[in-house]
mmCIF file of N, CA and C in Angstrom:
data_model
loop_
_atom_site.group_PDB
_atom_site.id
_atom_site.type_symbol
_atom_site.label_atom_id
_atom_site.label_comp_id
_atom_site.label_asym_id
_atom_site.label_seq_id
_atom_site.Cartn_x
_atom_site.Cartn_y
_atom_site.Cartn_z
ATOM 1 N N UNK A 1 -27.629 -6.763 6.047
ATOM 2 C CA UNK A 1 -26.666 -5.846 6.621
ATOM 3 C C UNK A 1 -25.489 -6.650 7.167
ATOM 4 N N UNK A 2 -24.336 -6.226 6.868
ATOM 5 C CA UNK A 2 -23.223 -6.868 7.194
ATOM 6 C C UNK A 2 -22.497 -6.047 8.792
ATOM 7 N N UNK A 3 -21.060 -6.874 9.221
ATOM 8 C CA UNK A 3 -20.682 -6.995 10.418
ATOM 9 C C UNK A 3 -20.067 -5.542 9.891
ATOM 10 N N UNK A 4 -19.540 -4.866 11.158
ATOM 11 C CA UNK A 4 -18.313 -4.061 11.287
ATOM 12 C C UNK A 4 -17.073 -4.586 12.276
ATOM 13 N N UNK A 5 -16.439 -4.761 11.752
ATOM 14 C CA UNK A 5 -14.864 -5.664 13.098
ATOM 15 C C UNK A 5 -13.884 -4.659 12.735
ATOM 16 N N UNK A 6 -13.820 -3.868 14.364
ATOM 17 C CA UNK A 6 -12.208 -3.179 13.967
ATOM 18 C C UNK A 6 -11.528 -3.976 14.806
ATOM 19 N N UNK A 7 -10.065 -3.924 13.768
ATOM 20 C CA UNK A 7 -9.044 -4.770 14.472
ATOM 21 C C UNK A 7 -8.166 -3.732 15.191
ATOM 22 N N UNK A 8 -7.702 -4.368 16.393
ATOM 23 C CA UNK A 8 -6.850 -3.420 17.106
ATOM 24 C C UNK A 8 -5.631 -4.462 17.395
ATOM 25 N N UNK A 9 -4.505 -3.630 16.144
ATOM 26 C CA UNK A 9 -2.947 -4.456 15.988
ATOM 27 C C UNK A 9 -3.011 -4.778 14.234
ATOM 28 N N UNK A 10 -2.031 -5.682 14.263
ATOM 29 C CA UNK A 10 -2.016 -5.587 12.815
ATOM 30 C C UNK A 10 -2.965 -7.160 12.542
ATOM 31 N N UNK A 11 -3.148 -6.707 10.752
ATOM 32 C CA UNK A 11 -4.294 -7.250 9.740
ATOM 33 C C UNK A 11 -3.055 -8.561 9.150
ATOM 34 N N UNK A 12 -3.468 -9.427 8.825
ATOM 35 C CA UNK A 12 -2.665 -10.394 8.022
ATOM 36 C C UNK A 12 -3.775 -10.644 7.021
ATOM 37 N N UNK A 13 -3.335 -11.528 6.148
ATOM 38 C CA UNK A 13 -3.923 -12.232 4.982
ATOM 39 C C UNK A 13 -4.947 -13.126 5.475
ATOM 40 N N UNK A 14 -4.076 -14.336 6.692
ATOM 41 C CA UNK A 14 -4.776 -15.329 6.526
ATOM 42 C C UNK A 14 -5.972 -14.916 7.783
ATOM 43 N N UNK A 15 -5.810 -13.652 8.698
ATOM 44 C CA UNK A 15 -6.803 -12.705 9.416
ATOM 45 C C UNK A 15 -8.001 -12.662 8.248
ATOM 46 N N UNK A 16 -7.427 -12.055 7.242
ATOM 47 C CA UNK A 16 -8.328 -11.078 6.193
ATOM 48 C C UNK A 16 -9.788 -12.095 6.057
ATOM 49 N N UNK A 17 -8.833 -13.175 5.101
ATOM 50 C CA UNK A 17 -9.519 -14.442 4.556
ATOM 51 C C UNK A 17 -10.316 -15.345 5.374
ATOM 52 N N UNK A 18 -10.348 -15.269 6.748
ATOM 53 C CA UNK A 18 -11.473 -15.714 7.665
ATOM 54 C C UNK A 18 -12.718 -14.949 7.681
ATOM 55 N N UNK A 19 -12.402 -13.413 7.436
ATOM 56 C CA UNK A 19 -13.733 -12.723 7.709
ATOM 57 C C UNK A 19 -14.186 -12.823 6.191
ATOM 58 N N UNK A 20 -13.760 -13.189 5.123
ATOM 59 C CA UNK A 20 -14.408 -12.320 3.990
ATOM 60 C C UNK A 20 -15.822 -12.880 3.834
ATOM 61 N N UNK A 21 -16.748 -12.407 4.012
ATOM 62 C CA UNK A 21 -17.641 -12.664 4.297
ATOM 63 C C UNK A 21 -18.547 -11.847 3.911
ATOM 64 N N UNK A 22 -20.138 -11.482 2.220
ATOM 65 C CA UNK A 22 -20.727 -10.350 1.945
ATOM 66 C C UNK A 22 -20.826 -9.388 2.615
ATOM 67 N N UNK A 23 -20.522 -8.088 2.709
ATOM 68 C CA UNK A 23 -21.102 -7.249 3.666
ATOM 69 C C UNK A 23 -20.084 -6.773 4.668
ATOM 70 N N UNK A 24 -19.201 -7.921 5.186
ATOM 71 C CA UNK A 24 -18.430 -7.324 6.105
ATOM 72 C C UNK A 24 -17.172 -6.427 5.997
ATOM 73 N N UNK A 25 -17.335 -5.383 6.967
ATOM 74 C CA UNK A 25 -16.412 -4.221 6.625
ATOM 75 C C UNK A 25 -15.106 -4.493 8.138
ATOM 76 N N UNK A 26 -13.729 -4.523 7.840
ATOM 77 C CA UNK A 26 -13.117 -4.386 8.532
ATOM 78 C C UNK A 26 -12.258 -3.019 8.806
ATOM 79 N N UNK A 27 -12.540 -2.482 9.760
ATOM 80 C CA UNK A 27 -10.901 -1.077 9.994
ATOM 81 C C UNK A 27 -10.383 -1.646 10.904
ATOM 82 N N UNK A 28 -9.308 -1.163 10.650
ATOM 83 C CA UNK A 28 -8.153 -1.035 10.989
ATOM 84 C C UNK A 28 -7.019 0.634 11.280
ATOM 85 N N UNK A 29 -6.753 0.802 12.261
ATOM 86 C CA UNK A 29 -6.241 2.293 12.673
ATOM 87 C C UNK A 29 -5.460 2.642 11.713
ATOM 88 N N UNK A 30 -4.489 2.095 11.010
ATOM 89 C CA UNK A 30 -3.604 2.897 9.685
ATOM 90 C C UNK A 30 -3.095 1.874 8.586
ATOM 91 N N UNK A 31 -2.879 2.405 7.860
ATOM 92 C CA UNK A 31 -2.127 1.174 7.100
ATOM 93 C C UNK A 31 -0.840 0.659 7.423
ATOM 94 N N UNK A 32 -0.152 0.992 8.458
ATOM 95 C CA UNK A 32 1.114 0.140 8.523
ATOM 96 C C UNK A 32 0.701 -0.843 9.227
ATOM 97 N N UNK A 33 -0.732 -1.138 9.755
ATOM 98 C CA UNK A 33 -1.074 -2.073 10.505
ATOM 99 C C UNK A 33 -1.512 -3.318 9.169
ATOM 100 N N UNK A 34 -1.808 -3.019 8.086
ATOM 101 C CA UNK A 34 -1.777 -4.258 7.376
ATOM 102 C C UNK A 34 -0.735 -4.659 6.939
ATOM 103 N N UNK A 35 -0.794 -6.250 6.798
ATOM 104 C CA UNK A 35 0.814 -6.829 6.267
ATOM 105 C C UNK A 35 -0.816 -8.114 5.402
ATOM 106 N N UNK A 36 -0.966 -7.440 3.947
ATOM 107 C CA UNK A 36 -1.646 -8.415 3.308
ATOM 108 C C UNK A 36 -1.459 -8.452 1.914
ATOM 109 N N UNK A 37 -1.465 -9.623 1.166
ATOM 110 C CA UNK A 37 -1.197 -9.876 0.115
ATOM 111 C C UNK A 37 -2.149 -9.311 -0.833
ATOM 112 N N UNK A 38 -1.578 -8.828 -2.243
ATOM 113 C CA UNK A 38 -2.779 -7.936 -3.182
ATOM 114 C C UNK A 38 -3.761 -9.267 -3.643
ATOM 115 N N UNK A 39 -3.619 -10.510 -3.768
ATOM 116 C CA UNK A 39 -4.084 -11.645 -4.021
ATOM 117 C C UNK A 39 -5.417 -11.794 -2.947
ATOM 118 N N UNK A 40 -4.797 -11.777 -1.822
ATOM 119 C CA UNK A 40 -6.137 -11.985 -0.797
ATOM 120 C C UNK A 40 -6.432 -10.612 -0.684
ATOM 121 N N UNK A 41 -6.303 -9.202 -0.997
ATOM 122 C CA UNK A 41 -6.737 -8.321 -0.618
ATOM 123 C C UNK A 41 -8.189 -8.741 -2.203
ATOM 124 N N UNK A 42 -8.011 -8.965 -2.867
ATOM 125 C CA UNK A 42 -8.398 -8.613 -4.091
ATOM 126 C C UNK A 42 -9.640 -9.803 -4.189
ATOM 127 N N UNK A 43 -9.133 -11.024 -3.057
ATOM 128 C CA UNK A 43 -10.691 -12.194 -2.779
ATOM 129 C C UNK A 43 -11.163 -11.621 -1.958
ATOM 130 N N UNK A 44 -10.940 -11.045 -0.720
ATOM 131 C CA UNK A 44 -11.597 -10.703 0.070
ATOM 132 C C UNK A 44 -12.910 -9.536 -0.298
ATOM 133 N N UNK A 45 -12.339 -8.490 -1.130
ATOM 134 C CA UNK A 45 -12.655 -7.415 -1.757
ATOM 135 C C UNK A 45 -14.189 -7.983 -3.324
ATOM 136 N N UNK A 46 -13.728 -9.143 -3.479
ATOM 137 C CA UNK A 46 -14.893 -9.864 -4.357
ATOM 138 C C UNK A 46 -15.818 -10.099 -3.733
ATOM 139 N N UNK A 47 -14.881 -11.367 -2.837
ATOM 140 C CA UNK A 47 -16.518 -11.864 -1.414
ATOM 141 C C UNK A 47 -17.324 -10.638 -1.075
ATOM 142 N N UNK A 48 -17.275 -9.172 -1.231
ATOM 143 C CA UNK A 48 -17.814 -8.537 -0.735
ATOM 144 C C UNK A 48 -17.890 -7.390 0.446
ATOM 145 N N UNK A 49 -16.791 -8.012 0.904
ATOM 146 C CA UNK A 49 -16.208 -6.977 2.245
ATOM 147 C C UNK A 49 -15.327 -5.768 1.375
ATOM 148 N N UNK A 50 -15.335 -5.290 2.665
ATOM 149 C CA UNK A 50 -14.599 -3.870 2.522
ATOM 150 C C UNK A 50 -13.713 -3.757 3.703
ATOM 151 N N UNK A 51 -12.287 -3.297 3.342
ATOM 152 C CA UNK A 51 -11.227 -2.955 4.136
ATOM 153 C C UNK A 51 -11.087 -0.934 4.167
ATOM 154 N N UNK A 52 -11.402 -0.659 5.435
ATOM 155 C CA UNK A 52 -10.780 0.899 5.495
ATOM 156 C C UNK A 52 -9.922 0.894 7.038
ATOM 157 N N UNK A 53 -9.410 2.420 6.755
ATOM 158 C CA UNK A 53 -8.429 2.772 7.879
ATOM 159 C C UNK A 53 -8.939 4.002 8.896
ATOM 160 N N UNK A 54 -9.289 4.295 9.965
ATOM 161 C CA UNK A 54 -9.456 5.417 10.579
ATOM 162 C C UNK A 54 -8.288 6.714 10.326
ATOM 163 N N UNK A 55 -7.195 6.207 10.253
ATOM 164 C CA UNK A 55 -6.241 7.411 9.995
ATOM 165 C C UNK A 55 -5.109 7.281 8.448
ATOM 166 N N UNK A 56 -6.408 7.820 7.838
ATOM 167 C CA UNK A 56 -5.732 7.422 5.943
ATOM 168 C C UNK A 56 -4.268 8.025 5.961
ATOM 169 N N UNK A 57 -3.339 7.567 4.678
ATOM 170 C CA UNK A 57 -2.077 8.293 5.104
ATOM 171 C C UNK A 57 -2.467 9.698 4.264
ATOM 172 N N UNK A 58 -2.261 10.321 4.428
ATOM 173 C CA UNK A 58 -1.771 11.870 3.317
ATOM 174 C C UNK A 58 -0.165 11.756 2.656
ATOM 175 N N UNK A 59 -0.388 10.962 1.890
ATOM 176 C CA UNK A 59 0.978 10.982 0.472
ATOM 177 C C UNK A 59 1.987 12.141 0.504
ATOM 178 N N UNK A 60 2.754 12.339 0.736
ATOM 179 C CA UNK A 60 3.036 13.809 0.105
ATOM 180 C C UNK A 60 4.186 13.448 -0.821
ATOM 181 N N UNK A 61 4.966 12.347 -1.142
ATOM 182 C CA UNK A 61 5.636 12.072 -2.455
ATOM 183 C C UNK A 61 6.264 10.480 -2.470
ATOM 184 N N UNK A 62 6.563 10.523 -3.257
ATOM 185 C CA UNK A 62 7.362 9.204 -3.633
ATOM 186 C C UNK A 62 8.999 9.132 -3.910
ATOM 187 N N UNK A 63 10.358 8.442 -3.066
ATOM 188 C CA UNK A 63 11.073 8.573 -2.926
ATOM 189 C C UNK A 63 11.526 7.188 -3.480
ATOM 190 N N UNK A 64 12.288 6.782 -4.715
ATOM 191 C CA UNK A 64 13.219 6.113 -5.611
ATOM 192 C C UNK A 64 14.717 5.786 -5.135
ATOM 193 N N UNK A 65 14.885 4.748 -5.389
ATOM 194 C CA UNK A 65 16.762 4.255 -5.520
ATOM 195 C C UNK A 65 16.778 3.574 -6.681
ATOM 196 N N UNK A 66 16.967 4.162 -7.525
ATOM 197 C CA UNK A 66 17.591 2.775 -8.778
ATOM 198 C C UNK A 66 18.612 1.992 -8.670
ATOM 199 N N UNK A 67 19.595 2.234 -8.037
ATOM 200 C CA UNK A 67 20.415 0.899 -7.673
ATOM 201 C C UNK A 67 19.906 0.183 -6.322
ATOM 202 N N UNK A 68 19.880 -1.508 -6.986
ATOM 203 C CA UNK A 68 19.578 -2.092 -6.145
ATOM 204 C C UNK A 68 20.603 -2.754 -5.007
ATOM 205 N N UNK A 69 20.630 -2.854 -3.492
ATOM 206 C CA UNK A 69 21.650 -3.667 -3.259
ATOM 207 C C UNK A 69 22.282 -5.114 -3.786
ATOM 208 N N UNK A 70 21.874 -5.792 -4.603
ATOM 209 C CA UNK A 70 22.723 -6.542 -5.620
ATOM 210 C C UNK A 70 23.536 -6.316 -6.341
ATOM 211 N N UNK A 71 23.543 -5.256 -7.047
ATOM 212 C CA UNK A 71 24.119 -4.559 -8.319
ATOM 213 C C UNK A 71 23.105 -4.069 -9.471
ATOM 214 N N UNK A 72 21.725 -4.518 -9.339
ATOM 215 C CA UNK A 72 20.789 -4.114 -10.145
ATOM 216 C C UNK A 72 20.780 -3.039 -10.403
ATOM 217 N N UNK A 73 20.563 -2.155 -11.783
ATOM 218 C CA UNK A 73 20.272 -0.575 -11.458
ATOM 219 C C UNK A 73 19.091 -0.546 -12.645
ATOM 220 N N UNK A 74 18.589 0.821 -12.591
ATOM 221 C CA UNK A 74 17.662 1.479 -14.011
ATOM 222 C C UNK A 74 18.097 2.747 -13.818
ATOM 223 N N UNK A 75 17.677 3.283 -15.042
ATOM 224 C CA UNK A 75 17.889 4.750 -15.596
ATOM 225 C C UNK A 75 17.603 5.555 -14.810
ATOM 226 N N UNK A 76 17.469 6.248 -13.969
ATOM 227 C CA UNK A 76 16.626 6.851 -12.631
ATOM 228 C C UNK A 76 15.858 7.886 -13.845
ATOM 229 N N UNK A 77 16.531 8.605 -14.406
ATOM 230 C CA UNK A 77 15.301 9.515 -15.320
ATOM 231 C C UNK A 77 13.717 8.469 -15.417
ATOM 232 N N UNK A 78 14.501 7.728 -16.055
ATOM 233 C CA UNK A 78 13.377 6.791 -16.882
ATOM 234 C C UNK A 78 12.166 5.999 -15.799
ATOM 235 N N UNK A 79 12.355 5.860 -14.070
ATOM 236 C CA UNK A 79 12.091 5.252 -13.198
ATOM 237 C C UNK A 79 11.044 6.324 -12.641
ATOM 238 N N UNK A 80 11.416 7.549 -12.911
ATOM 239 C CA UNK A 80 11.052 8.758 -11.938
ATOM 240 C C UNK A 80 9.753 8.943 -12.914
ATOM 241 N N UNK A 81 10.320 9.271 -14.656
ATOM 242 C CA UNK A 81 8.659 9.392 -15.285
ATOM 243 C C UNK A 81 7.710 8.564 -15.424
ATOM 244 N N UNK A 82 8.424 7.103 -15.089
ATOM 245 C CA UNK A 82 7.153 5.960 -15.175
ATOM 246 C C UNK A 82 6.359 5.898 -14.207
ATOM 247 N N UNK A 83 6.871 6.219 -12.852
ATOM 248 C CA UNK A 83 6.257 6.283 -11.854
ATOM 249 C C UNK A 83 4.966 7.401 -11.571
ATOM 250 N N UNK A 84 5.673 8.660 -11.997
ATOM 251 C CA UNK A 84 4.881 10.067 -12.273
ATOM 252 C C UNK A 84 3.526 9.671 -12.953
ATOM 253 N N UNK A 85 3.371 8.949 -14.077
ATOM 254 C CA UNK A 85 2.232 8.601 -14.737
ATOM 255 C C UNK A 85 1.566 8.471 -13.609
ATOM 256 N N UNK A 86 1.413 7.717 -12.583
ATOM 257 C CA UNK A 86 0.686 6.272 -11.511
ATOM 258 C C UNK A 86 0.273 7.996 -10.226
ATOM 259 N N UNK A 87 1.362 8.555 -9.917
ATOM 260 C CA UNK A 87 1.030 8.910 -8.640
ATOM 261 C C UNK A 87 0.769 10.726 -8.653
ATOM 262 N N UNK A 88 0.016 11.080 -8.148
ATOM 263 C CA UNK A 88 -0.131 12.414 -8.073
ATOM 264 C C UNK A 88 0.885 13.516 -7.237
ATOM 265 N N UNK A 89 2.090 12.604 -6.859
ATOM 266 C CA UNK A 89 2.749 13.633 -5.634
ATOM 267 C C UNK A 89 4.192 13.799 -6.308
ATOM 268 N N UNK A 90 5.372 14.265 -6.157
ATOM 269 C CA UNK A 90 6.480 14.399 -7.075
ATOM 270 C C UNK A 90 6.946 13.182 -6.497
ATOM 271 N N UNK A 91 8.283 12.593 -7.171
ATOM 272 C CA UNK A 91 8.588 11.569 -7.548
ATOM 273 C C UNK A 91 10.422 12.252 -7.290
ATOM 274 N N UNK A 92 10.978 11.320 -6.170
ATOM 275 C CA UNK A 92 12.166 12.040 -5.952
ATOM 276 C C UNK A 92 13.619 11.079 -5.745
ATOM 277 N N UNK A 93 14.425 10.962 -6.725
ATOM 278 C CA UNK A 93 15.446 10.089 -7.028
ATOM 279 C C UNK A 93 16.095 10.487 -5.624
ATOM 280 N N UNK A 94 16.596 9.409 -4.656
ATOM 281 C CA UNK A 94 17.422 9.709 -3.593
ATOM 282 C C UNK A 94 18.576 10.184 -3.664
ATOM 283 N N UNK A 95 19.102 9.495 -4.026
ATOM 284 C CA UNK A 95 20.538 9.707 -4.762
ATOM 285 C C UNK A 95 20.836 10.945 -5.654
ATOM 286 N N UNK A 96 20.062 11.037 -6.466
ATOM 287 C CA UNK A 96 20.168 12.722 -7.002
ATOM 288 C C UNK A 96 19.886 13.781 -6.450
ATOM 289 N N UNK A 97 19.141 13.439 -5.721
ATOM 290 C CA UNK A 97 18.890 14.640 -4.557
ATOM 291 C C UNK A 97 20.059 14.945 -3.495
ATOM 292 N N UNK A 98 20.531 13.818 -3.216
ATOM 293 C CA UNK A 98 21.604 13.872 -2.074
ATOM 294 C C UNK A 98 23.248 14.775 -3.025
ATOM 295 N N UNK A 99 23.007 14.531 -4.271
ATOM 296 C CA UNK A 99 24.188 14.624 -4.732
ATOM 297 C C UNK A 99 24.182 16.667 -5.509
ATOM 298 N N UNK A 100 22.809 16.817 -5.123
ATOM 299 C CA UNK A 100 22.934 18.292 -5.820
ATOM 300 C C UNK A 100 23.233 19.556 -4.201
#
């Protein structure tokens, strides 16, 4: 039987990677309290532990900018349906929204 450690404040990587340890489960109160890399989320998650949150978020959509502040841009059509595949909630170009 493994540990339970809730952290109270935020989660880091190199936090994560001390506990990973079979068995051990860490929470943490929400997710803006983690700041961890998908790399160590993804060793930690091998070693055996488990990461959850007491207050999961509820999604309710996904909000897009295709231009980047550099000058970068993409198609926003083309940004909005690739994304749609991945997420179950609507998918909402900022900028087009602001402009209708």
């Amino acid at each position: 039987m493994g540990k339970t450690i809730y952290i109270n404040g935020s989660l880091t990587s190199s936090v994560l990677l001390r506990l990973a340890e079979p068995g051990t489960r860490v929470v943490i109160r929400d997710f803006s309290c983690i700041f961890v890399d998908e790399q160590t989320l993804v060793k930690y998650e091998r070693s055996g532990g488990r990461l959850e949150v007491v207050y999961p978020a509820n999604l309710i959509a996904v909000t897009v900018n295709p231009y980047s502040p550099t000058g970068f841009s993409v198609k926003s059509r083309e940004l909005v349906e690739a994304l749609e595949k991945f997420v179950s909630v609507p998918v909402i170009d900022v900028l087009e929204e602001t402009a209708n």
